[in-house]
Structures are given as structure tokens and as C-alpha cells.
């Protein structure tokens, strides 16, 4: 899929889609595709495709679920940037911070001289207003008691309990200007068409349904890092059309899944075409809606998991780019948190169709005529696997699972409408099963909270923003709270082991494979990209580290 839970892509198989993509590029803003593909005047725009957006809406409201791309990466900025690629924390709008020894507060000190793009200074009240607005509009930050501006440059976040993950959750949050947003009548619905931000590229130009440009912020606090002229975003209806443009050299940087990337992209220009897929702490899960029988039964969840051939999923559907999961749910950047004894203690993430069938028999879901299984009420054991039509890789994953389930007498249907429809079914709890990108952060706290905490479980019909499978265990709550309250890794590790044991016992979700951070680029027109040798950021163009890339690139001038 893509590299975030909301990334969505359409599989375009008709030749008409290819033709449409070519026409789109030919007609995109300004000078068109020739500029995007070949300009090395030094004034060229960094061109980025969005394979999950067939059209753009002029909505630069960072609080909106329909926000335009680059809003939270190029227009608004965070207090600090944590990079999972090298584990480093880079001061950004805040030059420094101090965490209380008891874990109950953090004080950030803002940099001097930072201005908004309308020329007004960044002040501590902007930070206070941002978090008040976020809590009002989006909720969350339950541990946050109050945010206080000490003076023009210091902001203290006070917690109602010790909370060690707060540094990354708060530090990585974008900041908006109070003097703008306090005058917005309905901040939840306002589209903020002409945004005012502190980021390097805030000026909107040539906005069209399928393309728009971002140009330099004239008051940026790091003018020496605004080496590129601007950014051009292009809308595509799916992986295939976006990848065609990329492999043809018509765009510079993608975060799309590209099958057989060595042959389809690198081989076309080995000198300039590169990719890097560093692991993240995220896990790609098959989530089963535990509000529905039989998915409320851990024995069934484990049996379904055993039916899945993860080697085939990762080798075929994911082109060998990912690693199969184990029953701790941890992988990638969380490898050093994994307790190997827990991983070795259970077998429900190992492919064994015979064992899966036997487990279902034992649980009361027996095979009948023609080998087809039935539920306890006598109805056929069938299920849907929901995944957005944009995600060609995840559709392949779902189809492999479908084939695996057929071997144990279960009929699965892969449902792939547009991602908006799928997301709504996740949010409201109406889906059967789906392929979902887990939460992740600097520690496994976010992963286990999103998988097992009762505090994030929403009833069916009420919108969820995580834990779509709606599983909660009070034992997990105690361990998660203990993890958050611990100030050292040794104490956190003890809680992490308990969480792994509980995860292995309950199988709240079915972990499939580690989530690599897709990223590929050509350096024919821009240099300074992150790489395995220079891992200052990931190659994500839709994460908090994106701003590190935007302020590191330089144009090629010939």
C-alpha cells in the first residue's frame, strides 16, 4: 500500500488510464510535462505525484480529513522532527526543550526570529492555540492537562499523569497561527484556501483539479535552505498511472509502491534512479472486526492467521520488500524491543493450513458438504476483505489471503471500492475485515495502544480514528499506562514484554508483515536526497520528516 494509514491508491488496469495520465501530464500547470521532465535551469519545480487523489480540492486546513497534500509538510511545521531513519531528534520551531524528571511536563523554547508567511512573529500563544484547537476539533491528547505560555517563547505542556511518549506526539505536531485561526468561524469546515504558515513553501499558485504549485515563503526563517524554487503536485487515480509517470521520468519523487522497481525504474537510468525502503515500526495487519462473530473469538482469529501464507504474501504481493510478522506484532525499528522467547512461544503466525482447519473444527466451525465451513448458526462461513481500490499491492495481499482461506473451507470476497468508502467502513465499524497500517512512533507504545487499549475503542456507529477492529483489554490498559509512565527504557521494556505476551495470547489483530517506508527518486534534477548512506530522513513525502528533505534538496543546474 502506501506509507501511512490514510494513503490510498487505485489500480488502473485499462489502457484508457494510461492515456489519461499522459494527457494529465501534458496539461499540468505552467509549462507542462516538458518542464517537469527535463528542466534543469535551476528554477525547476520539485514534481511529486499523489497516486491516491484523482483530483485536488483547495483545502489547506491541517485539521481537515480532506486536507491537500503538503499542507502539514511544507506549509505548517512542528516543534521538532523525529526521524525513524536514524533515530535522531532535530530541533525545529523549538530550539530546545526540557522534560520534567517526573514525566509530567515538557517545556519547549521557541526559536527567535521565526515568522509566519504574513510577516508576523511566531509566539508561544500560537502553540497554545494550536493544541486547544486540535483537542476541540479532533480530540485526543487525553493526558494533556493544560498548555501554558510562559512568555513569548516558552510553552509548557502539563500532563495529568507521567507520559513519556508525549515528547514525540507533541513535538511532531504542526503549529498554526493564532491570529489567523482565532478569527475562523468554523475551523472544522473552513478550507483555508490561502494558508499562512511558517514552512518553506506556503504560497499557492496555479491551483487546478489535477495539479497545483507551492512557492517559497518570503519570510522563511531558514532562507538558505529554500534552494528549490517550489513544488508541483500532480493528482493520479492510482498506482499504475502514477508509476508510469514516475518510471518515464516525468516526476522526481514518489512514495508509491512500484512492483519490480529494479527493472521498471532503476534499470532505465542506473546513474540517476534510486530507491530506499527503510523499515518502520508500523505493522501491516489484517484486522478482523471483533464486534462481529466469529471474529470476537481469539481461537478463530488465530486459526485464520495460521491459514495465511506470509511468505507468499511478502514474496509475491510485496515483491520481497517486507518481512513476515511474528506473534509479538513487532518488527522493523522495533526489533530491539522484541522478546524472542515470546516470539518463539506461539505458532499462530506460521502458515499451517492443516492446523488452521483443526483449530476451527475444535472451535465449532466445522467443514460440511464440499469442505465448506459453517458458522455456529449453520450459515456459511464467509467474510469480506476490504481494501481501497487504489492499493494494488494490498489488493494482491487480500487475494492471496482469499486463496489461503479457500483451502480451509472459507469463502472470502475482496471488496475494493474507493478508499473513502473503505475508510468510512473502518471508522464506523461496519466492515468485516480489512488490511490496515498500524500506528507507530519512536517506541511500540503507539502500536500496542492502537491494537489493544480499551480507551480508544469506539462503539459501532461512532467514528474511530484507530483500533478499527474495536478490541480492548483492561490488562493492556494497565501495561500501556505503565509503559507511558516509565521514564527509562529498562522499565519500558518490562511493560513491553507484558504487552507482547498479551498480544500473543489474544491475537487482537492478525499481523502480516513489517511496513517499509516506500520512497524512490531521480537525482537528475535535484540532489541531496536521504539514503541508506545518509539516513537523515526517510523518503516519505507525507510525514513529519518530509520538511527535512524539502530543506536539504538543491536543484541541478546545467
PDB file of N, CA and C in Angstrom, residues 33 49 51 59 67 145 205 235 260 392 424 432 444 467 493 541:
ATOM      1  N   UNK A  33       4.496  19.082 -19.035  1.00  0.00           N
ATOM      2  CA  UNK A  33       5.331  17.930 -18.726  1.00  0.00           C
ATOM      3  C   UNK A  33       6.776  18.130 -19.126  1.00  0.00           C
ATOM      4  N   UNK A  49       3.997  13.080  -7.497  1.00  0.00           N
ATOM      5  CA  UNK A  49       2.659  12.551  -7.791  1.00  0.00           C
ATOM      6  C   UNK A  49       1.933  12.137  -6.526  1.00  0.00           C
ATOM      7  N   UNK A  51      -0.779   9.342  -5.931  1.00  0.00           N
ATOM      8  CA  UNK A  51      -1.476   8.253  -6.598  1.00  0.00           C
ATOM      9  C   UNK A  51      -2.833   7.955  -5.954  1.00  0.00           C
ATOM     10  N   UNK A  59      -8.045  22.851  -0.256  1.00  0.00           N
ATOM     11  CA  UNK A  59      -8.306  22.771   1.171  1.00  0.00           C
ATOM     12  C   UNK A  59      -6.975  22.604   1.888  1.00  0.00           C
ATOM     13  N   UNK A  67      -7.561  17.312   3.728  1.00  0.00           N
ATOM     14  CA  UNK A  67      -6.520  18.312   3.529  1.00  0.00           C
ATOM     15  C   UNK A  67      -5.687  18.011   2.286  1.00  0.00           C
ATOM     16  N   UNK A 145      -3.135  18.028  30.313  1.00  0.00           N
ATOM     17  CA  UNK A 145      -3.963  18.783  31.250  1.00  0.00           C
ATOM     18  C   UNK A 145      -4.120  20.231  30.807  1.00  0.00           C
ATOM     19  N   UNK A 205      -0.015  28.540  -5.944  1.00  0.00           N
ATOM     20  CA  UNK A 205      -0.116  29.079  -7.299  1.00  0.00           C
ATOM     21  C   UNK A 205      -0.717  28.040  -8.235  1.00  0.00           C
ATOM     22  N   UNK A 235      -2.097  15.048  -9.443  1.00  0.00           N
ATOM     23  CA  UNK A 235      -3.104  14.079  -8.993  1.00  0.00           C
ATOM     24  C   UNK A 235      -3.216  12.915  -9.968  1.00  0.00           C
ATOM     25  N   UNK A 260       8.667  -4.635  -8.827  1.00  0.00           N
ATOM     26  CA  UNK A 260       9.925  -4.919  -9.524  1.00  0.00           C
ATOM     27  C   UNK A 260      10.670  -3.630  -9.855  1.00  0.00           C
ATOM     28  N   UNK A 392      -2.972  -1.322  -5.164  1.00  0.00           N
ATOM     29  CA  UNK A 392      -2.787  -2.534  -5.963  1.00  0.00           C
ATOM     30  C   UNK A 392      -2.013  -3.600  -5.213  1.00  0.00           C
ATOM     31  N   UNK A 424     -14.561   4.841   5.599  1.00  0.00           N
ATOM     32  CA  UNK A 424     -15.802   5.055   6.343  1.00  0.00           C
ATOM     33  C   UNK A 424     -16.250   3.772   7.039  1.00  0.00           C
ATOM     34  N   UNK A 432     -16.175  -6.136   7.709  1.00  0.00           N
ATOM     35  CA  UNK A 432     -15.855  -7.469   8.236  1.00  0.00           C
ATOM     36  C   UNK A 432     -14.383  -7.529   8.623  1.00  0.00           C
ATOM     37  N   UNK A 444       7.171   1.239  20.813  1.00  0.00           N
ATOM     38  CA  UNK A 444       5.988   0.423  20.496  1.00  0.00           C
ATOM     39  C   UNK A 444       4.703   0.881  21.188  1.00  0.00           C
ATOM     40  N   UNK A 467      -7.705   1.640  16.084  1.00  0.00           N
ATOM     41  CA  UNK A 467      -8.369   0.471  16.643  1.00  0.00           C
ATOM     42  C   UNK A 467      -9.711   0.235  15.943  1.00  0.00           C
ATOM     43  N   UNK A 493      10.758  -1.554  28.846  1.00  0.00           N
ATOM     44  CA  UNK A 493      10.923  -2.881  28.262  1.00  0.00           C
ATOM     45  C   UNK A 493      10.145  -3.936  29.036  1.00  0.00           C
ATOM     46  N   UNK A 541       7.169  11.504   1.425  1.00  0.00           N
ATOM     47  CA  UNK A 541       6.799  12.881   1.100  1.00  0.00           C
ATOM     48  C   UNK A 541       5.468  13.252   1.751  1.00  0.00           C
TER      49      UNK A 541
END
